[in-house]
Coordinates of C-alpha atoms and ligand atoms in Angstrom, one line a residue:
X1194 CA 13.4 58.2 74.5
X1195 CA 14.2 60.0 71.3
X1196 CA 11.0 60.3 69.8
X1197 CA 12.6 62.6 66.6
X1198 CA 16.0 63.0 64.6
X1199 CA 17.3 65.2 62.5
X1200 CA 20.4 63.9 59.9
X1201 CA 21.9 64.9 56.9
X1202 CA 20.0 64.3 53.9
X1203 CA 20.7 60.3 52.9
X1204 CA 22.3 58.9 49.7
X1205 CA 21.6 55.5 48.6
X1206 CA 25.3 54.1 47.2
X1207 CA 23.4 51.0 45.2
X1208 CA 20.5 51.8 43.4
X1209 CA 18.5 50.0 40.1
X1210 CA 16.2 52.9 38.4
X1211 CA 15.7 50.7 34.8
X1212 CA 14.3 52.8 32.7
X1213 CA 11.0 53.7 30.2
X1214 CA 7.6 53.5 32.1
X1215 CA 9.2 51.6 35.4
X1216 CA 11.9 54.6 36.0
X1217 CA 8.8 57.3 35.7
X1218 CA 7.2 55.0 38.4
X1219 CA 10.1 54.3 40.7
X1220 CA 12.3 57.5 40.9
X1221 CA 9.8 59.5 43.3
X1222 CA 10.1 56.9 45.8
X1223 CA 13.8 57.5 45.6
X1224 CA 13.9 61.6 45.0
X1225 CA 11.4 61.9 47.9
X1226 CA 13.9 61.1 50.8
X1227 CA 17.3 60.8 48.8
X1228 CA 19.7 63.4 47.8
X1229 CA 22.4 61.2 45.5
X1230 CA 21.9 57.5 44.4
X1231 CA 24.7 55.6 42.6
X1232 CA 22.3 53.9 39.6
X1233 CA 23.1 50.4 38.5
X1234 CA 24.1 50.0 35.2
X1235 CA 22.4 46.8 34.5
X1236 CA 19.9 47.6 31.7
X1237 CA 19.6 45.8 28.7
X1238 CA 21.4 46.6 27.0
X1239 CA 23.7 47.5 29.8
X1240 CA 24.8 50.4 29.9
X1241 CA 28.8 49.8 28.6
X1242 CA 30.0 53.2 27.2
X1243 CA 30.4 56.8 28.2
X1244 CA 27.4 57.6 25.5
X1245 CA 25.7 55.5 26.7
X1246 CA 25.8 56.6 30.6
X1247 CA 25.1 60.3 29.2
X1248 CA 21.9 59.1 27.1
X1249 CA 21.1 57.1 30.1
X1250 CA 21.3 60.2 32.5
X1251 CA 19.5 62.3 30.5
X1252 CA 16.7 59.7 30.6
X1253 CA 16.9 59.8 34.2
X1254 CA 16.7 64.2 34.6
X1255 CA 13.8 63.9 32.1
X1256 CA 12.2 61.1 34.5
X1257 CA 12.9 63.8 37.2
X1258 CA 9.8 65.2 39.7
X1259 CA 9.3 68.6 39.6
X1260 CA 11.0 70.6 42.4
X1261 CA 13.4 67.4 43.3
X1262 CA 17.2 68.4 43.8
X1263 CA 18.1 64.6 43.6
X1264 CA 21.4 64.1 41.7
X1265 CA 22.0 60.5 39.9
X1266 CA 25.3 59.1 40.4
X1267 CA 26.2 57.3 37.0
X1268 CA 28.4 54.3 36.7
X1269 CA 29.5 51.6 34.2
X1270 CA 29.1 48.3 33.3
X1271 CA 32.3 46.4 33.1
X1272 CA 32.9 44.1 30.1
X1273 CA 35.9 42.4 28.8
X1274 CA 35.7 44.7 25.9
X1275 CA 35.5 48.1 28.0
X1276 CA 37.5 50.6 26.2
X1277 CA 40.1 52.2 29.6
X1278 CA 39.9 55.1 27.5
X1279 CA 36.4 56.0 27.3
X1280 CA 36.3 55.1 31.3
X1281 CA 38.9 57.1 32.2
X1282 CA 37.4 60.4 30.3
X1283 CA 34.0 59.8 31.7
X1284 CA 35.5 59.4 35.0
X1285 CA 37.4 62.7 34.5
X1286 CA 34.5 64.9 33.4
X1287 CA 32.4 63.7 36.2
X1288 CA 30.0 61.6 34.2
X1289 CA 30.7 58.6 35.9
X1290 CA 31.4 57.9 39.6
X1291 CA 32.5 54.3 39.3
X1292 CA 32.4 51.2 37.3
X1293 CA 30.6 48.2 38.4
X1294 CA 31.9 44.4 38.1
X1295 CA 29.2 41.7 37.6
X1296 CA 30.7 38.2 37.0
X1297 CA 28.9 36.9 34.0
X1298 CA 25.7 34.9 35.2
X1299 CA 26.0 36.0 38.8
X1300 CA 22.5 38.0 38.7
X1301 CA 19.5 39.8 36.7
X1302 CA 21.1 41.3 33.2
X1303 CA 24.7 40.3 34.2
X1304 CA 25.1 38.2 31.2
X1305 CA 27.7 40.3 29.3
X1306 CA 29.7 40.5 33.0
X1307 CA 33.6 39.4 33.3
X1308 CA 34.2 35.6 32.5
X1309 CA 37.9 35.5 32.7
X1310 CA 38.9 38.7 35.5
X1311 CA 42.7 38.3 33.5
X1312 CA 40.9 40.3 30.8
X1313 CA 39.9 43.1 32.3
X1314 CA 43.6 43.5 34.5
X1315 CA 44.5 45.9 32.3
X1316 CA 41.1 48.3 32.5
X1317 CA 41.3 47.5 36.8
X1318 CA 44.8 49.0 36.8
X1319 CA 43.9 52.1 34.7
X1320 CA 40.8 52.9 37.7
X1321 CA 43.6 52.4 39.9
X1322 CA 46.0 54.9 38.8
X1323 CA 43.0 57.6 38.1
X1324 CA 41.0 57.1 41.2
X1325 CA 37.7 55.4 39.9
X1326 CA 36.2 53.1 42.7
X1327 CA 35.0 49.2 41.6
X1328 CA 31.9 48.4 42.8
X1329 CA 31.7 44.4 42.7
X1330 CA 28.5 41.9 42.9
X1331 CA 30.6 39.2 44.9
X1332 CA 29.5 35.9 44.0
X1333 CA 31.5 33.5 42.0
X1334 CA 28.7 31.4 39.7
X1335 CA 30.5 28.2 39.4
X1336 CA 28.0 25.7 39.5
X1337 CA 29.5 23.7 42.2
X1338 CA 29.5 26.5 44.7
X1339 CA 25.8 26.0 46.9
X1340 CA 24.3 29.2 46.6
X1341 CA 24.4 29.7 50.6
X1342 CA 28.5 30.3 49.8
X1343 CA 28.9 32.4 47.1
X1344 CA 30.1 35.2 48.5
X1345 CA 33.0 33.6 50.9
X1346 CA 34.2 31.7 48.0
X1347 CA 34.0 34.9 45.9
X1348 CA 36.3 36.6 48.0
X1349 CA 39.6 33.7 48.1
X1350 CA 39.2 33.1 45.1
X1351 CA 38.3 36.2 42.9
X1352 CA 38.2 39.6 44.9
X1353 CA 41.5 38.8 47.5
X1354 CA 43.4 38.2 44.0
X1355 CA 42.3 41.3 42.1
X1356 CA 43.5 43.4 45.1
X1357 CA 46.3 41.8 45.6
X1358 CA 47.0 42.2 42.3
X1359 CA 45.7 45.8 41.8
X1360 CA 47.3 48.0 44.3
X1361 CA 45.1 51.2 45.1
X1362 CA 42.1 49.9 43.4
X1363 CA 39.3 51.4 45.4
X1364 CA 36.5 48.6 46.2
X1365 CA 33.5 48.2 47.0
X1366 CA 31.7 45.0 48.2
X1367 CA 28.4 45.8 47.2
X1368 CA 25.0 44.7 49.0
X1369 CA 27.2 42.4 51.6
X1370 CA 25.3 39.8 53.5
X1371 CA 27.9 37.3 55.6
X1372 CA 30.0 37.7 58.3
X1373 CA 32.8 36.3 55.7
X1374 CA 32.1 40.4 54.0
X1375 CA 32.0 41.6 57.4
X1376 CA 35.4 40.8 58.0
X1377 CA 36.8 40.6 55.3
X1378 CA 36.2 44.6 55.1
X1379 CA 37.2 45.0 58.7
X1380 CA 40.6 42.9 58.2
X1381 CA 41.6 45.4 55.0
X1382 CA 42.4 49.3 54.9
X1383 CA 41.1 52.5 53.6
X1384 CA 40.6 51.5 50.2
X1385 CA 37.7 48.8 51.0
X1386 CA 34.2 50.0 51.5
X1387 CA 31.1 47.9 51.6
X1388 CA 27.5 48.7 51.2
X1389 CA 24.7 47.4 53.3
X1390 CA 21.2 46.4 52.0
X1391 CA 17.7 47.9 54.4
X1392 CA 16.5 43.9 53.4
X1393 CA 19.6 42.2 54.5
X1394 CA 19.2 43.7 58.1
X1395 CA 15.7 42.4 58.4
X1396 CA 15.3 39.0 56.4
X1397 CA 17.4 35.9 56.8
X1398 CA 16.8 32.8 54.7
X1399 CA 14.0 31.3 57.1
X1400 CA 11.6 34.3 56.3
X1401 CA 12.4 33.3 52.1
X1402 CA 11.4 29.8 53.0
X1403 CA 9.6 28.8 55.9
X1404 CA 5.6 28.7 56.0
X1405 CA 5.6 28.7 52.0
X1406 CA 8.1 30.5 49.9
X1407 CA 8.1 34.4 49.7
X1408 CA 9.6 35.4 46.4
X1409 CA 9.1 39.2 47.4
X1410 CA 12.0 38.5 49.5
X1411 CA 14.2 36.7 47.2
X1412 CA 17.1 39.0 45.9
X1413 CA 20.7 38.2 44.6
X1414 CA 23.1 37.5 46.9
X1415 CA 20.3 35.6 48.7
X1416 CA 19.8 36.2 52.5
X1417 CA 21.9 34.1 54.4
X1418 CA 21.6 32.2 57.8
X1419 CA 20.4 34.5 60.8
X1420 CA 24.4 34.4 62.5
X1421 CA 25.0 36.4 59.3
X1422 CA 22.3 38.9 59.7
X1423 CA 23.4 39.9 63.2
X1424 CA 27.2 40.3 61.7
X1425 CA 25.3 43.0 59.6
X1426 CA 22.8 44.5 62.1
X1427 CA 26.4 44.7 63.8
X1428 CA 28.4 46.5 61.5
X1429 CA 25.7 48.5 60.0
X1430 CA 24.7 50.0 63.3
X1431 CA 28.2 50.5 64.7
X1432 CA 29.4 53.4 62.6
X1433 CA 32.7 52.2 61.4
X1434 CA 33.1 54.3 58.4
X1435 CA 33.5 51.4 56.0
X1436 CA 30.0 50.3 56.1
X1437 CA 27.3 52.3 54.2
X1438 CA 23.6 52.3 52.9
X1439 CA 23.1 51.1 49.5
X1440 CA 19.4 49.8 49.5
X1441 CA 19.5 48.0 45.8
X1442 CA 16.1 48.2 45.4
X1443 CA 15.4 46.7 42.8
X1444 CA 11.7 46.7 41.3
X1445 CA 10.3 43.7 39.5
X1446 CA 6.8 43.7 38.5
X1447 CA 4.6 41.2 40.5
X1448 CA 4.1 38.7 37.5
X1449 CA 7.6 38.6 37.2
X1450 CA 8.1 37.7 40.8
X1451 CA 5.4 35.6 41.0
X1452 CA 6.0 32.7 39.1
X1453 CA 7.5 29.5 38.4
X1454 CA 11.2 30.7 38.3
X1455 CA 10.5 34.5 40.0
X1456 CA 13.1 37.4 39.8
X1457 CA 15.8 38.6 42.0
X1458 CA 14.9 42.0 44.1
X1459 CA 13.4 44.0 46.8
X1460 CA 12.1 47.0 46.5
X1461 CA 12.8 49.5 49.3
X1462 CA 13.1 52.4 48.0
X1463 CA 9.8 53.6 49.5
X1464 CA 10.1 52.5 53.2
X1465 CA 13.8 52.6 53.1
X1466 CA 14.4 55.2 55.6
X1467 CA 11.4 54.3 58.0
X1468 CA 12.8 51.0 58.5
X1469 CA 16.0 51.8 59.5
X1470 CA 15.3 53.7 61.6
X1471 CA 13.3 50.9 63.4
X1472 CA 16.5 48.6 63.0
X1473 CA 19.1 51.5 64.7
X1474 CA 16.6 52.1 67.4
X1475 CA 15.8 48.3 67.8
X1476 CA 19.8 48.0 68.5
X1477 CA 20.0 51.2 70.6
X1478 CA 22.1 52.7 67.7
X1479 CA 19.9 55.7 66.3
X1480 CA 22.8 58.0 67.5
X1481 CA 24.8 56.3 64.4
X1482 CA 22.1 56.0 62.0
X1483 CA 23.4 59.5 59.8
X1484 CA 26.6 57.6 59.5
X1485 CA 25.5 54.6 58.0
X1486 CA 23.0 56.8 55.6
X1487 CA 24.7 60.1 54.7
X1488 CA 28.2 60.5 56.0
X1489 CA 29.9 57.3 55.5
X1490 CA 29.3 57.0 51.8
X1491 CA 30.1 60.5 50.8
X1492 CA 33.6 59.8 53.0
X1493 CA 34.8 56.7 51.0
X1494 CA 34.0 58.1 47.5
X1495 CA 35.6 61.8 48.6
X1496 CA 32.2 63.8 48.1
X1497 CA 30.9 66.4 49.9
X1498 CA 28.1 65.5 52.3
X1499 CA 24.4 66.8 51.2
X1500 CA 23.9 70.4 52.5
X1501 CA 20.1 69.8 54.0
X1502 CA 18.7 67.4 56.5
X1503 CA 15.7 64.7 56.6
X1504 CA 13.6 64.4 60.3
X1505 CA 12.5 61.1 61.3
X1506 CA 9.5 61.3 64.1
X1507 CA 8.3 58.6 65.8
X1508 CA 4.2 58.4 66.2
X1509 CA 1.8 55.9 65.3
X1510 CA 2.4 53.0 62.5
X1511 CA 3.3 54.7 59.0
X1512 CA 0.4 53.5 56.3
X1513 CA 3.1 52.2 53.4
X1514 CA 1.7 51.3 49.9
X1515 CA 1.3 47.9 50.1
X1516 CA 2.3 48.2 45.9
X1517 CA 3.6 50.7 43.6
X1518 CA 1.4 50.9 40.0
X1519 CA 3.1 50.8 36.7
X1520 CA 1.7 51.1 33.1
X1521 CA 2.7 48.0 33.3
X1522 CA 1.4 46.4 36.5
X1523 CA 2.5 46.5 40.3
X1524 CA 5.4 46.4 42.2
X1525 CA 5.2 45.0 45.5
X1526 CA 6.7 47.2 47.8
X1527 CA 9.2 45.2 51.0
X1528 CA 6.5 44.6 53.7
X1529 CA 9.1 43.6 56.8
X1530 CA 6.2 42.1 58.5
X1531 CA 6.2 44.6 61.3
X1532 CA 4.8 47.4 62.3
X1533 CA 7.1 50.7 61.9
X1534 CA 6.5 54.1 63.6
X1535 CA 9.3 56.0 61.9
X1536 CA 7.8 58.9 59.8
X1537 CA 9.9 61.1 57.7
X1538 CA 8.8 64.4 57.8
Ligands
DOR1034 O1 18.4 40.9 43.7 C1 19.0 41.5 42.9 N1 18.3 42.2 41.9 N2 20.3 41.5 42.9 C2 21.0 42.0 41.9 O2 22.2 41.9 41.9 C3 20.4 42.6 40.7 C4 19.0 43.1 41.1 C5 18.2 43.5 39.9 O3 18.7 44.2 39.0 O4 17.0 43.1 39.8
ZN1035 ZN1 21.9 45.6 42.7

């Protein structure tokens, strides 16, 4: 039984950091195991232009622990007023590494997202021809859509026609959690990647809701019916190249999430690692574990891989922080509701 494992350090390719007191707090728990994170744009304000993604970054390196080597992958918020210009040159100098798509509505600070996807056509096309990947939060947030089927609907009618209409676009499905994203990225070619929550492997809808209602588990896209979660487990665990770790952990404080209409998030970021390595072993998969976490992402946005390792050894039940203090108050850290003897050393 392997009882310890070395892999390349990890990235985390969907990452929320916010900013002020709460970035101070969270970023250790992500520079501590993590050599690259792509960080969500979805401040408020978001974070729309080039200057803005440079004052944002410089926020984060001042936020930085001493000694860390982590290196924050910047992106953009898409609008229907995104100047293609101002992408494209912050693309170019290496500021940004992609641009993110919210629908308008669809989740936490997504209110300035796309309304009418004909208006940004023109700024998809110009990521196309320079090479900047989309990454997309795939849920349409028509009304009439029950929130259990979002994310298939999403993808006939809104994603499907973008990249039908956007040749080369490079895409990819963020935090996925149906079998509908599953295949959907198994039935398409290189230019389709998708990233896999640590949460969405663990949680389906029944831990959310049965026996009293959990809002530390509550996150956008929601967690789905368990048939989905095993479509994950599956493709997360098989090391098909497509699939990759992005935790988006995503810290609320408690009073925010506990309450009469609670946030969207979990934060991982400080059992991340630990767990998944209880989930490859649990499906006899440990031996792909370095692809899901620090090979596969690197290969779909054309980045070298991180030049040190991590070591995961297995003894007794690691002690996690039940909470994570702010100026501000706690944030409850994910508590899978097992035990998990994964230590990284
Ligand atoms: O659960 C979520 N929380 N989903 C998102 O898409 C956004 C995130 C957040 O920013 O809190
Ligand atoms: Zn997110």
């Amino acid at each position: 039984m392997t009882q310890s494992l070395t892999i390349t350090r990890p990235d985390d390719w969907h990452l929320h950091l916010r900013d002020g007191a709460m970035l101070h707090a969270v970023l250790p728990e992500t520079t501590r195991h993590f050599g690259r994170a792509i960080i969500m744009p979805n401040l408020v304000p978001p974070v729309v232009t080039a200057a803005q993604a440079a004052a944002y970054r410089d926020r984060i390196m001042e936020a930085m622990p001493k000694g860390a080597a982590f290196e924050p992958l910047m992106t953009l918020y898409l609008t229907e007023d995104t100047d293609p210009n101002d992408l494209a040159a912050a693309h170019a100098s290496g500021l940004i590494t992609s641009v993110k798509l919210y629908p308008a509505g669809a989740t936490t600070n997504s209110a300035s997202g796309v309304s009418n996807f004909e208006n940004v056509r023109h700024i998809l096309d110009r990521m196309a021809e320079i090479g900047c990947p989309l990454c997309v939060h795939g849920e349409v947030t028509d009304p009439a859509i029950d929130i259990f089927d979002r994310e298939a609907v999403f993808i006939d009618r809104v994603l499907d026609p973008i990249r039908q209409a956007t040749p080369g676009l490079r895409v990819v499905m963020e935090h996925i959690t149906t079998k509908d994203g599953v295949d959907y990225v198994k039935a398409n070619d290189q230019d389709l990647g998708a990233t896999i929550t640590t949460h969405h492997l663990i949680i389906n809808r029944n831990h959310i809701l049965v026996g009293g209602i959990k809002p530390h588990y509550y996150c956008l896209p929601v967690a789905k019916r368990e048939s989905h979660r095993l479509a994950l487990r599956a493709a997360a665990t098989s090391g098909d190249a497509r699939f990759f770790l992005g935790t988006d952990s995503a810290p609320h404080l408690d009073a925010l999430k506990e309450t009469a209409c609670g946030c969207a998030g979990c934060f991982t970021a400080t059992n991340t690692m630990s767990l998944l390595a209880h989930v490859f072993e649990e499906d006899s998969a440990l031996d792909h574990l370095e692809a899901f976490t620090s090979l596969n992402g690197p290969s779909f946005y054309g980045l070298p891989t991180n030049p040190d390792t991590i070591t995961l050894t297995k003894g007794g039940p690691v002690a996690f922080p039940a909470k994570l203090a702010t100026p501000d108050g706690e944030v409850t850290v994910f508590d899978p509701g097992f035990p998990v003897h994964w230590h990284v050393t």
